[in-house]
Structure formats: C-alpha cells, structure tokens
Amino acid sequence: MKNKRTWINNDDPTLGSTIFGVISLVGIVAFFVWLGIT
C-alpha cells in the first residue's frame, strides 16, 4: 500500500493522501458530469 503513494511525496504521506483524495473527488465529479453530457 505504501508504494502507491511514494511517487507523490515520500516524506509527507499526509500530503500525498490529500492530493490523492482531491484527484479522486475531481475524477468522480468529472465522471458524473460526463455521464450527464452523454
């Protein structure tokens, strides 16, 4: 599990989790918007 976050920031896993969470949230919103468009 730890290896997944290594590429973001090895020294600050909390920052990595936050960035991953934001990207996930944006991705989910974009997915629903795309569903609404098509």
XYZ file of N, CA and C in Angstrom:
114
model
N 0.829 -1.205 0.000
C 0.000 0.000 0.000
C 0.872 1.269 0.000
N 1.969 1.212 0.769
C 2.810 2.401 0.904
C 3.448 2.807 -0.428
N 3.733 1.818 -1.274
C 4.403 2.095 -2.536
C 3.563 2.946 -3.482
N 2.234 2.871 -3.335
C 1.368 3.638 -4.229
C 1.563 5.143 -4.041
N 1.873 5.548 -2.803
C 1.975 6.972 -2.514
C 3.398 7.502 -2.665
N 4.344 6.612 -2.889
C 5.750 7.013 -2.905
C 6.034 8.068 -3.971
N 5.384 7.937 -5.103
C 5.660 8.853 -6.224
C 5.178 10.266 -5.936
N 4.232 10.430 -5.011
C 3.716 11.766 -4.708
C 4.689 12.520 -3.809
N 4.892 12.003 -2.597
C 5.823 12.646 -1.683
C 6.217 11.647 -0.612
N 7.432 11.166 -0.692
C 7.899 10.123 0.213
C 8.002 10.606 1.656
N 8.235 11.907 1.846
C 8.463 12.445 3.182
C 7.168 12.826 3.893
N 6.110 13.043 3.148
C 4.865 13.509 3.750
C 3.673 12.715 3.222
N 3.401 11.556 3.812
C 2.286 10.730 3.343
C 0.935 11.419 3.508
N 0.840 12.336 4.483
C -0.418 13.048 4.695
C -0.729 13.935 3.489
N 0.278 14.627 2.989
C 0.107 15.471 1.808
C -0.276 14.609 0.611
N 0.361 13.464 0.497
C 0.059 12.551 -0.603
C -1.385 12.084 -0.551
N -1.858 11.779 0.657
C -3.239 11.330 0.811
C -4.200 12.443 0.419
N -3.875 13.673 0.802
C -4.739 14.806 0.487
C -4.814 15.019 -1.015
N -3.663 15.000 -1.681
C -3.627 15.181 -3.135
C -4.410 14.063 -3.821
N -4.212 12.826 -3.362
C -4.912 11.686 -3.950
C -6.415 11.822 -3.749
N -6.806 12.304 -2.561
C -8.224 12.497 -2.264
C -8.851 13.551 -3.152
N -8.131 14.648 -3.362
C -8.639 15.728 -4.217
C -8.781 15.233 -5.653
N -7.772 14.527 -6.141
C -7.811 13.996 -7.509
C -8.977 13.022 -7.666
N -9.178 12.185 -6.646
C -10.291 11.233 -6.692
C -11.624 11.959 -6.737
N -11.756 12.989 -5.899
C -13.000 13.745 -5.830
C -13.285 14.422 -7.173
N -12.277 15.060 -7.747
C -12.437 15.723 -9.044
C -12.781 14.694 -10.120
N -12.120 13.540 -10.053
C -12.381 12.491 -11.032
C -13.818 11.983 -10.961
N -14.323 11.803 -9.743
C -15.705 11.329 -9.566
C -16.688 12.369 -10.085
N -16.459 13.629 -9.744
C -17.346 14.709 -10.214
C -17.326 14.775 -11.734
N -16.122 14.726 -12.314
C -15.991 14.776 -13.770
C -16.704 13.590 -14.419
N -16.648 12.430 -13.771
C -17.292 11.228 -14.313
C -18.810 11.401 -14.365
N -19.372 11.961 -13.283
C -20.822 12.170 -13.262
C -21.239 13.255 -14.245
N -20.419 14.278 -14.405
C -20.698 15.326 -15.393
C -20.686 14.718 -16.791
N -19.691 13.844 -17.041
C -19.584 13.180 -18.342
C -20.802 12.293 -18.596
N -21.262 11.615 -17.546
C -22.464 10.784 -17.678
C -23.672 11.649 -18.029
N -23.734 12.833 -17.427
C -24.850 13.734 -17.690
C -24.827 14.275 -19.112
N -23.614 14.469 -19.648
C -23.475 15.028 -21.003
C -23.861 13.981 -22.046
N -23.418 12.734 -21.826
C -23.616 11.713 -22.865
C -24.929 11.004 -22.778
